[in-house]
Short mmCIF file of C-alpha atoms and ligand atoms in Angstrom, two decimals:
data_model
loop_
_atom_site.label_atom_id
_atom_site.label_comp_id
_atom_site.label_asym_id
_atom_site.label_seq_id
_atom_site.Cartn_x
_atom_site.Cartn_y
_atom_site.Cartn_z
CA UNK S 289 0.00 -0.01 0.04
CA UNK S 290 2.84 2.33 0.65
CA UNK S 291 4.32 1.54 -2.82
CA UNK S 292 1.11 2.08 -4.46
CA UNK S 293 0.67 5.30 -2.64
CA UNK S 294 -2.50 4.20 -0.94
CA UNK S 295 -0.92 5.07 2.36
CA UNK S 296 0.33 8.67 2.31
CA UNK S 297 3.74 9.63 3.74
CA UNK S 298 3.67 10.55 7.41
CA UNK S 299 0.46 8.43 8.00
CA UNK S 300 0.60 6.81 11.32
CA UNK S 301 0.39 3.05 11.08
CA UNK S 302 -1.49 1.04 13.57
CA UNK S 303 0.08 0.00 16.79
CA UNK S 304 1.73 -3.32 17.19
CA UNK S 305 -1.09 -4.30 19.54
CA UNK S 306 -3.74 -3.28 17.03
CA UNK S 307 -2.21 -5.28 14.15
CA UNK S 308 -1.54 -8.33 16.24
CA UNK S 309 -5.03 -8.45 17.51
CA UNK S 310 -6.61 -7.70 14.15
CA UNK S 311 -4.58 -10.33 12.23
CA UNK S 312 -4.40 -12.63 15.30
CA UNK S 313 -0.62 -12.95 15.14
CA UNK S 314 2.14 -12.71 17.66
CA UNK S 315 3.19 -9.16 18.47
CA UNK S 316 6.90 -10.17 17.94
CA UNK S 317 6.01 -10.89 14.39
CA UNK S 318 4.48 -7.44 13.94
CA UNK S 319 7.55 -5.79 15.57
CA UNK S 320 9.86 -7.74 13.13
CA UNK S 321 7.80 -6.73 10.15
CA UNK S 322 7.95 -3.12 11.27
CA UNK S 323 11.66 -3.38 11.77
CA UNK S 324 12.12 -4.82 8.18
CA UNK S 325 9.98 -1.95 6.75
CA UNK S 326 12.07 0.52 8.58
CA UNK S 327 15.40 -0.97 7.41
CA UNK S 328 14.12 -0.79 3.88
CA UNK S 329 13.05 2.83 4.26
CA UNK S 330 9.39 2.37 4.07
CA UNK S 331 8.59 3.62 7.60
CA UNK S 332 10.13 5.51 10.37
CA UNK S 333 9.50 5.44 14.09
CA UNK S 334 8.87 8.35 16.44
CA UNK S 335 9.93 7.31 19.93
CA UNK S 336 6.92 7.16 22.21
CA UNK S 337 4.59 7.94 19.40
CA UNK S 338 4.49 5.11 16.85
CA UNK S 339 5.44 4.13 13.29
CA UNK S 340 4.85 6.38 10.35
CA UNK S 341 5.15 6.10 6.58
CA UNK S 342 8.35 7.52 5.35
CA UNK S 343 8.52 10.95 3.96
CA UNK S 344 11.48 10.20 1.72
CA UNK S 345 9.43 7.65 -0.32
CA UNK S 346 6.87 10.39 -0.61
CA UNK S 347 4.34 9.40 -3.14
CA UNK S 348 3.71 11.94 -5.83
CA UNK S 349 0.11 12.36 -5.35
CA UNK S 350 -0.51 15.02 -7.94
CA UNK S 351 1.07 12.88 -10.71
CA UNK S 352 -0.57 9.65 -9.61
CA UNK S 353 -3.64 8.24 -11.29
CA UNK S 354 -5.52 8.57 -8.07
CA UNK S 355 -8.80 10.45 -8.00
CA UNK S 356 -8.08 13.17 -5.51
CA UNK S 357 -11.82 13.60 -4.94
CA UNK S 358 -12.54 10.31 -3.43
CA UNK S 359 -11.03 10.62 -0.09
CA UNK S 360 -13.37 8.98 2.32
CA UNK S 361 -15.32 11.65 3.87
CA UNK S 362 -17.08 10.34 6.96
CA UNK S 363 -15.56 9.87 10.30
CA UNK S 364 -14.67 6.29 11.17
CA UNK S 365 -13.93 6.06 14.85
CA UNK S 366 -13.62 2.28 14.75
CA UNK S 367 -10.17 0.92 15.39
CA UNK S 368 -10.56 -1.70 12.65
CA UNK S 369 -11.06 1.08 10.14
CA UNK S 370 -7.67 2.72 10.84
CA UNK S 371 -6.73 2.60 7.25
CA UNK S 372 -9.47 5.02 6.26
CA UNK S 373 -9.36 7.01 9.39
CA UNK S 374 -9.71 10.79 8.78
CA UNK S 375 -9.37 10.33 5.03
CA UNK S 376 -5.88 9.00 5.33
CA UNK S 377 -6.41 6.38 2.81
CA UNK S 378 -6.95 7.40 -0.78
CA UNK S 379 -8.48 5.19 -3.41
CA UNK S 380 -6.78 4.72 -6.69
CA UNK S 381 -8.52 5.20 -9.99
CA UNK S 382 -8.95 1.53 -10.54
CA UNK S 383 -10.89 1.02 -7.40
CA UNK S 384 -14.69 1.49 -7.43
CA UNK S 385 -15.67 3.43 -4.40
CA UNK S 386 -19.07 2.50 -2.92
CA UNK S 387 -17.84 3.66 0.52
CA UNK S 388 -18.14 7.50 -0.05
CA UNK S 389 -21.51 9.15 0.04
CA UNK S 390 -20.09 12.43 -1.33
CA UNK S 391 -20.30 13.57 -4.91
CA UNK S 392 -17.12 13.78 -6.94
CA UNK S 393 -15.72 17.16 -8.06
CA UNK S 394 -16.70 16.66 -11.69
CA UNK S 395 -20.29 17.30 -10.69
CA UNK S 396 -19.56 20.74 -9.05
CA UNK S 397 -21.05 23.79 -10.85
CA UNK S 398 -17.70 25.64 -10.79
CA UNK S 399 -18.29 28.05 -13.72
CA UNK S 400 -21.61 29.34 -12.43
CA UNK S 401 -20.30 29.70 -9.01
CA UNK S 402 -17.27 31.68 -10.31
CA UNK S 403 -19.51 34.10 -12.12
CA UNK S 404 -21.58 34.72 -8.92
CA UNK S 405 -18.49 34.98 -6.80
CA UNK S 406 -16.97 37.61 -9.03
CA UNK S 407 -20.33 39.53 -9.05
CA UNK S 408 -20.32 39.51 -5.22
CA UNK S 409 -16.80 40.71 -5.06
CA UNK S 410 -17.57 43.63 -7.38
CA UNK S 411 -20.73 44.43 -5.50
CA UNK S 412 -19.60 44.11 -1.86
CA UNK S 413 -15.82 44.67 -2.19
CA UNK S 414 -14.12 44.45 1.19
CA UNK S 415 -17.41 43.96 3.07
CA UNK S 416 -17.38 40.47 1.81
CA UNK S 417 -14.29 39.81 3.86
CA UNK S 418 -15.45 41.27 7.16
CA UNK S 419 -16.73 39.28 10.05
CA UNK S 420 -20.29 38.26 9.32
CA UNK S 421 -22.94 38.33 12.13
CA UNK S 422 -22.89 35.02 13.98
CA UNK S 423 -26.38 34.15 13.11
CA UNK S 424 -25.72 34.55 9.45
CA UNK S 425 -26.09 37.07 6.61
CA UNK S 426 -29.62 38.38 6.72
CA UNK S 427 -30.36 38.37 3.01
CA UNK S 428 -29.27 34.71 2.89
CA UNK S 429 -31.46 33.75 5.82
CA UNK S 430 -34.31 35.38 3.82
CA UNK S 431 -33.55 33.34 0.79
CA UNK S 432 -33.38 30.18 2.89
CA UNK S 433 -36.93 30.91 4.37
CA UNK S 434 -38.22 31.01 0.71
CA UNK S 435 -36.30 27.79 -0.09
CA UNK S 436 -37.89 26.13 2.95
CA UNK S 437 -41.35 26.58 1.56
CA UNK S 438 -40.48 23.69 -0.82
CA UNK S 439 -40.03 21.58 2.21
CA UNK S 440 -43.39 22.64 3.68
CA UNK S 441 -41.60 24.62 6.40
CA UNK S 442 -42.74 28.09 7.30
CA UNK S 443 -40.33 30.11 9.39
CA UNK S 444 -38.87 33.50 9.86
CA UNK S 445 -35.33 34.80 9.25
CA UNK S 446 -35.05 35.07 13.06
CA UNK S 447 -35.11 31.38 13.62
CA UNK S 448 -32.40 30.54 10.97
CA UNK S 449 -28.85 29.90 12.05
CA UNK S 450 -26.28 29.57 9.43
CA UNK S 451 -23.61 27.05 10.08
CA UNK S 452 -20.36 25.84 8.47
CA UNK S 453 -21.79 22.42 7.49
CA UNK S 454 -24.27 20.15 9.29
CA UNK S 455 -21.40 18.51 11.12
CA UNK S 456 -20.77 21.77 12.82
CA UNK S 457 -24.49 22.10 13.50
CA UNK S 458 -24.50 18.87 15.44
CA UNK S 459 -21.41 19.99 17.29
CA UNK S 460 -22.71 23.41 18.42
CA UNK S 461 -26.09 21.95 19.39
CA UNK S 462 -24.26 19.40 21.61
CA UNK S 463 -21.96 22.24 22.90
CA UNK S 464 -24.97 24.31 23.75
CA UNK S 465 -27.24 21.68 25.30
CA UNK S 466 -25.15 18.85 26.56
CA UNK S 467 -23.18 18.34 29.85
CA UNK S 468 -20.88 15.47 30.65
CA UNK S 469 -23.07 12.42 31.41
CA UNK S 470 -26.28 13.65 29.77
CA UNK S 471 -28.12 11.28 27.57
CA UNK S 472 -28.71 11.41 23.83
CA UNK S 473 -30.97 9.02 21.93
CA UNK S 474 -29.81 8.01 18.46
CA UNK S 475 -31.21 5.43 15.98
CA UNK S 476 -29.11 2.26 15.73
CA UNK S 477 -27.28 2.34 13.46
CA UNK S 478 -26.66 6.00 12.75
CA UNK S 479 -24.30 8.60 11.16
CA UNK S 480 -20.79 8.21 12.41
CA UNK S 481 -20.09 11.98 12.62
CA UNK S 482 -23.03 12.40 15.18
CA UNK S 483 -21.74 9.55 17.37
CA UNK S 484 -18.33 11.14 17.38
CA UNK S 485 -19.73 14.54 18.41
CA UNK S 486 -21.90 13.14 21.25
CA UNK S 487 -19.06 11.13 22.58
CA UNK S 488 -16.61 14.06 22.42
CA UNK S 489 -18.96 15.95 24.69
CA UNK S 490 -18.96 13.23 27.27
CA UNK S 491 -22.61 12.34 26.55
CA UNK S 492 -24.07 8.87 26.98
CA UNK S 493 -25.74 7.44 23.92
CA UNK S 494 -28.86 5.34 24.26
CA UNK S 495 -29.36 3.77 20.73
CA UNK S 496 -32.80 2.56 19.58
CA UNK S 497 -33.43 0.00 16.84
CA UNK S 498 -35.00 1.04 13.54
CA UNK S 499 -38.04 -0.74 12.17
CA UNK S 500 -38.80 -0.56 8.36
CA UNK S 501 -40.94 2.54 9.00
CA UNK S 502 -38.69 4.42 11.38
CA UNK S 503 -37.53 4.26 15.00
CA UNK S 504 -39.12 1.59 17.31
CA UNK S 505 -41.48 3.79 19.30
CA UNK S 506 -41.92 1.35 22.25
CA UNK S 507 -38.18 1.10 22.70
CA UNK S 508 -37.89 4.90 22.27
CA UNK S 509 -40.51 5.55 24.96
CA UNK S 510 -38.74 3.04 27.33
CA UNK S 511 -35.44 4.95 26.80
CA UNK S 512 -37.08 8.26 27.20
CA UNK S 513 -38.56 7.27 30.62
CA UNK S 514 -35.39 5.63 31.77
CA UNK S 515 -32.78 8.21 30.78
CA UNK S 516 -34.65 11.54 30.37
CA UNK S 517 -32.34 12.52 27.47
CA UNK S 518 -31.65 16.01 26.44
CA UNK S 519 -31.76 15.24 22.76
CA UNK S 520 -33.09 12.78 20.17
CA UNK S 521 -30.92 12.72 17.09
CA UNK S 522 -32.66 11.35 14.02
CA UNK S 523 -32.31 11.22 10.20
CA UNK S 524 -35.96 10.58 9.29
CA UNK S 525 -35.75 10.68 5.41
CA UNK S 526 -33.40 8.25 3.62
CA UNK S 527 -31.57 7.55 6.78
CA UNK S 528 -27.79 7.22 6.77
CA UNK S 529 -26.69 4.40 6.64
CA UNK S 530 -29.77 2.22 6.15
CA UNK S 531 -31.92 4.34 3.73
CA UNK S 532 -34.98 3.85 5.88
CA UNK S 533 -37.59 6.57 6.11
CA UNK S 534 -40.26 7.25 8.80
CA UNK S 535 -43.85 6.88 8.01
CA UNK S 536 -46.00 10.00 8.48
CA UNK S 537 -47.57 8.48 11.52
CA UNK S 538 -44.22 7.81 13.19
CA UNK S 539 -43.11 11.34 12.40
CA UNK S 540 -46.08 12.69 14.28
CA UNK S 541 -45.67 10.18 17.14
CA UNK S 542 -42.04 11.10 17.50
CA UNK S 543 -42.74 14.74 18.11
CA UNK S 544 -45.58 13.86 20.56
CA UNK S 545 -43.09 11.85 22.60
CA UNK S 546 -40.44 14.59 22.50
CA UNK S 547 -43.20 16.92 23.88
CA UNK S 548 -44.42 14.37 26.50
CA UNK S 549 -40.84 13.70 27.87
CA UNK S 550 -39.65 17.28 27.44
CA UNK S 551 -36.68 16.84 25.11
CA UNK S 552 -35.59 18.20 21.70
CA UNK S 553 -35.18 16.54 18.38
CA UNK S 554 -32.40 17.16 15.90
CA UNK S 555 -33.79 16.38 12.53
CA UNK S 556 -30.90 15.78 10.25
CA UNK S 557 -31.94 16.43 6.74
CA UNK S 558 -29.02 15.62 4.52
CA UNK S 559 -30.76 14.32 1.41
CA UNK S 560 -34.51 14.43 1.68
CA UNK S 561 -34.92 16.06 -1.70
CA UNK S 562 -33.29 13.06 -3.42
CA UNK S 563 -36.67 11.45 -3.60
CA UNK S 564 -36.64 9.25 -6.70
CA UNK S 565 -39.90 7.36 -6.12
CA UNK S 566 -42.36 10.23 -5.23
CA UNK S 567 -42.40 9.47 -1.54
CA UNK S 568 -42.96 13.13 -0.70
CA UNK S 569 -41.93 13.02 2.88
CA UNK S 570 -42.97 15.86 5.16
CA UNK S 571 -40.18 16.95 7.55
CA UNK S 572 -40.86 16.58 11.33
CA UNK S 573 -40.23 20.35 11.54
CA UNK S 574 -43.51 20.97 9.75
CA UNK S 575 -45.55 18.97 12.28
CA UNK S 576 -43.78 20.75 15.15
CA UNK S 577 -46.49 22.73 17.13
CA UNK S 578 -44.37 22.73 20.30
CA UNK S 579 -41.05 24.06 19.13
CA UNK S 580 -39.27 20.77 19.89
CA UNK S 581 -37.51 20.19 16.48
CA UNK S 582 -34.11 21.67 15.38
CA UNK S 583 -34.16 21.14 11.61
CA UNK S 584 -30.65 20.72 10.32
CA UNK S 585 -29.79 21.00 6.64
CA UNK S 586 -26.67 19.92 4.87
CA UNK S 587 -25.99 20.90 1.26
CA UNK S 588 -22.91 18.68 1.01
CA UNK S 589 -24.49 15.82 -1.02
CA UNK S 590 -26.34 18.07 -3.43
CA UNK S 591 -23.90 20.93 -3.83
CA UNK S 592 -20.15 21.39 -2.90
CA UNK S 593 -19.10 19.80 0.38
CA UNK S 594 -15.93 21.84 0.64
CA UNK S 595 -17.85 25.11 0.88
CA UNK S 596 -18.65 24.03 4.51
CA UNK S 597 -22.07 25.56 4.57
CA UNK S 598 -25.50 24.62 5.96
CA UNK S 599 -28.25 25.97 8.25
CA UNK S 600 -30.65 25.01 10.94
CA UNK S 601 -33.99 26.30 12.29
CA UNK S 602 -33.81 26.93 15.96
CA UNK S 603 -36.63 26.87 18.53
CA UNK S 604 -36.89 30.23 20.32
CA UNK S 605 -35.86 28.87 23.73
CA UNK S 606 -32.58 27.54 22.32
CA UNK S 607 -31.62 30.43 20.18
CA UNK S 608 -29.44 32.32 22.64
CA UNK S 609 -27.54 29.14 23.75
CA UNK S 610 -26.96 28.07 20.09
CA UNK S 611 -25.85 31.49 19.03
CA UNK S 612 -23.30 31.57 21.80
CA UNK S 613 -21.98 28.20 20.94
CA UNK S 614 -21.75 29.16 17.28
CA UNK S 615 -19.92 32.37 18.19
CA UNK S 616 -17.41 30.63 20.41
CA UNK S 617 -16.69 28.02 17.73
CA UNK S 618 -15.90 30.14 14.66
CA UNK S 619 -17.52 33.56 15.11
CA UNK S 620 -19.37 33.14 11.77
CA UNK S 621 -19.52 31.13 8.68
CA UNK S 622 -17.56 32.67 5.78
CA UNK S 623 -19.30 35.87 4.76
CA UNK S 624 -18.04 35.51 1.32
CA UNK S 625 -19.51 32.11 0.96
CA UNK S 626 -22.81 33.19 2.42
CA UNK S 627 -23.13 36.26 0.10
CA UNK S 628 -22.25 34.12 -2.86
CA UNK S 629 -24.73 31.38 -2.04
CA UNK S 630 -27.37 33.96 -1.54
CA UNK S 631 -26.93 35.46 -5.00
CA UNK S 632 -26.63 31.92 -6.42
CA UNK S 633 -30.09 31.12 -4.98
CA UNK S 634 -31.59 34.36 -6.06
CA UNK S 635 -30.36 33.94 -9.68
CA UNK S 636 -32.12 30.50 -9.87
CA UNK S 637 -28.80 28.76 -10.29
CA UNK S 638 -29.46 26.71 -7.16
CA UNK S 639 -32.58 25.15 -8.65
CA UNK S 640 -30.67 24.54 -12.01
CA UNK S 641 -27.82 22.77 -10.24
CA UNK S 642 -30.16 20.71 -8.10
CA UNK S 643 -32.13 19.56 -11.18
CA UNK S 644 -28.87 18.45 -12.74
CA UNK S 645 -27.66 16.58 -9.60
CA UNK S 646 -31.07 14.98 -9.19
CA UNK S 647 -31.11 13.54 -12.66
CA UNK S 648 -27.59 12.15 -12.31
CA UNK S 649 -28.23 10.53 -8.86
CA UNK S 650 -31.57 9.10 -10.01
CA UNK S 651 -29.94 7.32 -12.89
CA UNK S 652 -27.32 5.97 -10.51
CA UNK S 653 -30.00 4.82 -8.03
CA UNK S 654 -32.00 3.02 -10.63
CA UNK S 655 -28.94 1.34 -12.08
CA UNK S 656 -27.85 0.27 -8.63
CA UNK S 657 -31.26 -1.22 -7.76
CA UNK S 658 -31.64 -3.11 -11.17
CA UNK S 659 -28.12 -4.49 -10.93
CA UNK S 660 -28.71 -5.67 -7.41
CA UNK S 661 -31.94 -7.22 -8.38
CA UNK S 662 -30.33 -9.20 -11.14
CA UNK S 663 -27.17 -10.32 -9.21
CA UNK S 664 -28.09 -10.56 -5.56
CA UNK S 665 -26.46 -13.54 -4.11
CA UNK S 666 -28.65 -16.01 -2.21
CA UNK S 667 -29.65 -14.97 1.32
CA UNK S 668 -28.56 -11.39 0.82
CA UNK S 669 -31.34 -8.76 1.28
CA UNK S 670 -31.45 -5.13 0.55
CA UNK S 671 -33.70 -2.25 1.48
CA UNK S 672 -35.22 -0.41 -1.53
CA UNK S 673 -35.08 3.18 0.00
CA UNK S 674 -36.75 5.07 -2.84
CA UNK S 675 -34.21 7.81 -2.62
CA UNK S 676 -31.01 9.13 -0.95
CA UNK S 677 -27.56 7.78 -1.77
CA UNK S 678 -27.16 4.61 0.26
CA UNK S 679 -28.28 1.01 -0.04
CA UNK S 680 -28.06 -1.11 3.05
CA UNK S 681 -27.40 -4.84 2.31
CA UNK S 682 -28.02 -7.54 5.00
CA UNK S 683 -25.84 -10.49 4.56
CA UNK S 684 -26.30 -13.89 6.42
CA UNK S 685 -25.91 -13.38 10.12
CA UNK S 686 -22.53 -15.19 10.33
CA UNK S 687 -20.97 -13.07 7.69
CA UNK S 688 -17.69 -11.31 8.55
CA UNK S 689 -18.17 -8.05 6.68
CA UNK S 690 -14.87 -6.48 7.85
CA UNK S 691 -12.89 -9.47 6.32
CA UNK S 692 -14.94 -9.27 3.25
CA UNK S 693 -13.88 -5.61 2.93
CA UNK S 694 -10.22 -6.55 2.92
CA UNK S 695 -10.93 -9.10 0.32
CA UNK S 696 -12.96 -6.78 -1.86
CA UNK S 697 -10.45 -4.01 -1.43
CA UNK S 698 -7.71 -6.20 -2.82
CA UNK S 699 -10.10 -6.81 -5.67
CA UNK S 700 -10.62 -2.99 -6.23
CA UNK S 701 -14.01 -2.54 -4.64
CA UNK S 702 -14.59 -0.67 -1.37
CA UNK S 703 -17.77 -0.18 0.59
CA UNK S 704 -18.66 0.96 4.20
CA UNK S 705 -18.90 -2.04 6.57
CA UNK S 706 -22.07 -1.76 8.71
CA UNK S 707 -20.34 -2.15 12.03
CA UNK S 708 -18.85 1.36 11.92
CA UNK S 709 -22.30 3.01 12.20
CA UNK S 710 -22.91 1.81 15.78
CA UNK S 711 -22.11 3.70 18.89
CA UNK S 712 -21.08 0.69 20.86
CA UNK S 713 -19.71 -2.64 19.79
CA UNK S 714 -22.32 -3.99 17.47
CA UNK S 715 -23.82 -7.33 17.92
CA UNK S 716 -24.42 -7.54 14.08
CA UNK S 717 -21.52 -7.35 11.67
CA UNK S 718 -23.35 -8.54 8.63
CA UNK S 719 -24.36 -5.32 6.86
CA UNK S 720 -22.87 -3.29 4.07
CA UNK S 721 -23.64 0.31 3.07
CA UNK S 722 -23.39 0.80 -0.62
CA UNK S 723 -23.21 4.50 -1.75
CA UNK S 724 -23.49 5.45 -5.39
CA UNK S 725 -22.68 9.11 -4.88
CA UNK S 726 -19.11 8.82 -5.98
CA UNK S 727 -19.47 6.07 -8.61
CA UNK S 728 -19.93 7.11 -12.23
CA UNK S 729 -22.94 5.46 -13.94
CA UNK S 730 -20.75 3.21 -16.22
CA UNK S 731 -18.99 1.72 -13.26
CA UNK S 732 -22.15 0.87 -11.22
CA UNK S 733 -23.12 -2.33 -13.01
CA UNK S 734 -19.63 -3.91 -13.36
CA UNK S 735 -18.89 -2.79 -9.77
CA UNK S 736 -21.95 -4.34 -8.26
CA UNK S 737 -21.78 -7.61 -10.39
CA UNK S 738 -18.17 -7.92 -9.10
CA UNK S 739 -19.06 -7.28 -5.50
CA UNK S 740 -21.95 -9.78 -5.69
CA UNK S 741 -19.51 -12.41 -7.08
CA UNK S 742 -17.00 -11.63 -4.32
CA UNK S 743 -19.70 -11.89 -1.68
CA UNK S 744 -20.68 -15.47 -2.92
CA UNK S 745 -17.11 -16.54 -3.39
CA UNK S 746 -16.06 -15.25 -0.02
CA UNK S 747 -19.03 -16.94 1.72
CA UNK S 748 -18.00 -20.37 0.17
C1 LIG V 287 -26.50 12.24 8.01
C2 LIG V 287 -25.39 13.21 7.82
N1 LIG V 287 -25.43 14.35 8.54
C3 LIG V 287 -24.48 15.30 8.43
C4 LIG V 287 -23.38 15.16 7.64
C5 LIG V 287 -22.36 16.22 7.54
O1 LIG V 287 -22.66 17.11 6.48
P1 LIG V 287 -21.86 18.49 6.24
O2 LIG V 287 -20.91 18.12 5.16
O3 LIG V 287 -22.97 19.44 5.79
O4 LIG V 287 -21.19 18.90 7.48
C6 LIG V 287 -23.26 14.00 6.79
C7 LIG V 287 -22.14 13.76 5.99
O5 LIG V 287 -21.95 12.74 5.43
C8 LIG V 287 -24.31 12.98 6.98
O6 LIG V 287 -24.27 11.83 6.29
#
């Protein structure tokens, strides 16, 4: 992997203990291997710190045939996933990447954005580079209120908080509301980045199973009674990683329970608009008569993730705390980006870009589904989500998906193993999350056919 450049220079390699327990080999063997690698110049050691990939062998990343845009994006806190931890692994151009749920840069509307950016610079000059108010640029908040009407959400500029991505949104909500030892309820499994935030705040996570139509309400109520959590974190439409969506009834019941047990809901909407089968989900926020829902919107999957931009609607009682948390985190989201995004919406370019992304993703979704239907190995099931970017496969219970990943990686296919999406050691290790966001349409069919063959072969 070092020779291929898959492991970048100065990447920290796993500890001797980690490797020996992962591969079930003696630690002396690992020490000897690391010594040999060091004597050949592949790695160097930092006393007291660990073993690192050599700088001298430095792989020329720019000249390589690697797609720079397919670094894995999500946070994988699991030890077994050390190789892709924090985007340290990069995937070469021959590998089909079903692990990343982020669009590749060829889909970004760079030319349109450049024109709008220049217009903003001519119009606002130095003002575009000043501190922006912490709550966000007022005209943009206004544009967002208009945009939200498409989601059946009515709200005023006062309740919008601009954030530097939904990940920051989760972080500042946690910062504002959670103390060490407070409980948060999440679905099980759930988005790894949310787990990482709640853990980093010292919160306890009570995870609740998902049924085919959303969270299991009996278990939820049991946990609400038992733990009196401060927050419920949920992804009700095209859930990450399972693709499950809540029924309308469950959406309403969830809010009633939040009201009954006096807690708040974070509604993480990262792709609800990627609705390919006319599901027309209504966000929890539009049923929220008690100001219990914080509606959190990411644009990373349908726009450009590197802009680090998103927003949330904040219930009046939380506004002050969340604003303070935002201010102490980064004062404000980039004013230049906010102004540019505002003009981009006002010129109708947002809608144009969305229509384009929607068509591309829809074709990929349909191709993924039809290829799975034709090639699905025996005893493997998948959930037909109707939208979003992920398909969740359930393999036979005894299946070791982490080992399958090693096997498929060596055959140039990567996916996200289901085990990483649990907040505690999962009892189930037999799921795979397949994302088609970063896979060009022509690679979907051969990629899935190959993966299905590998699954059957590996099982035998
Ligand atoms: C469910 C979910 N929420 C939030 C995020 C973070 O989004 P952003 O890039 O807007 O911070 C992601 C990213 O993958 C996600 O999958």
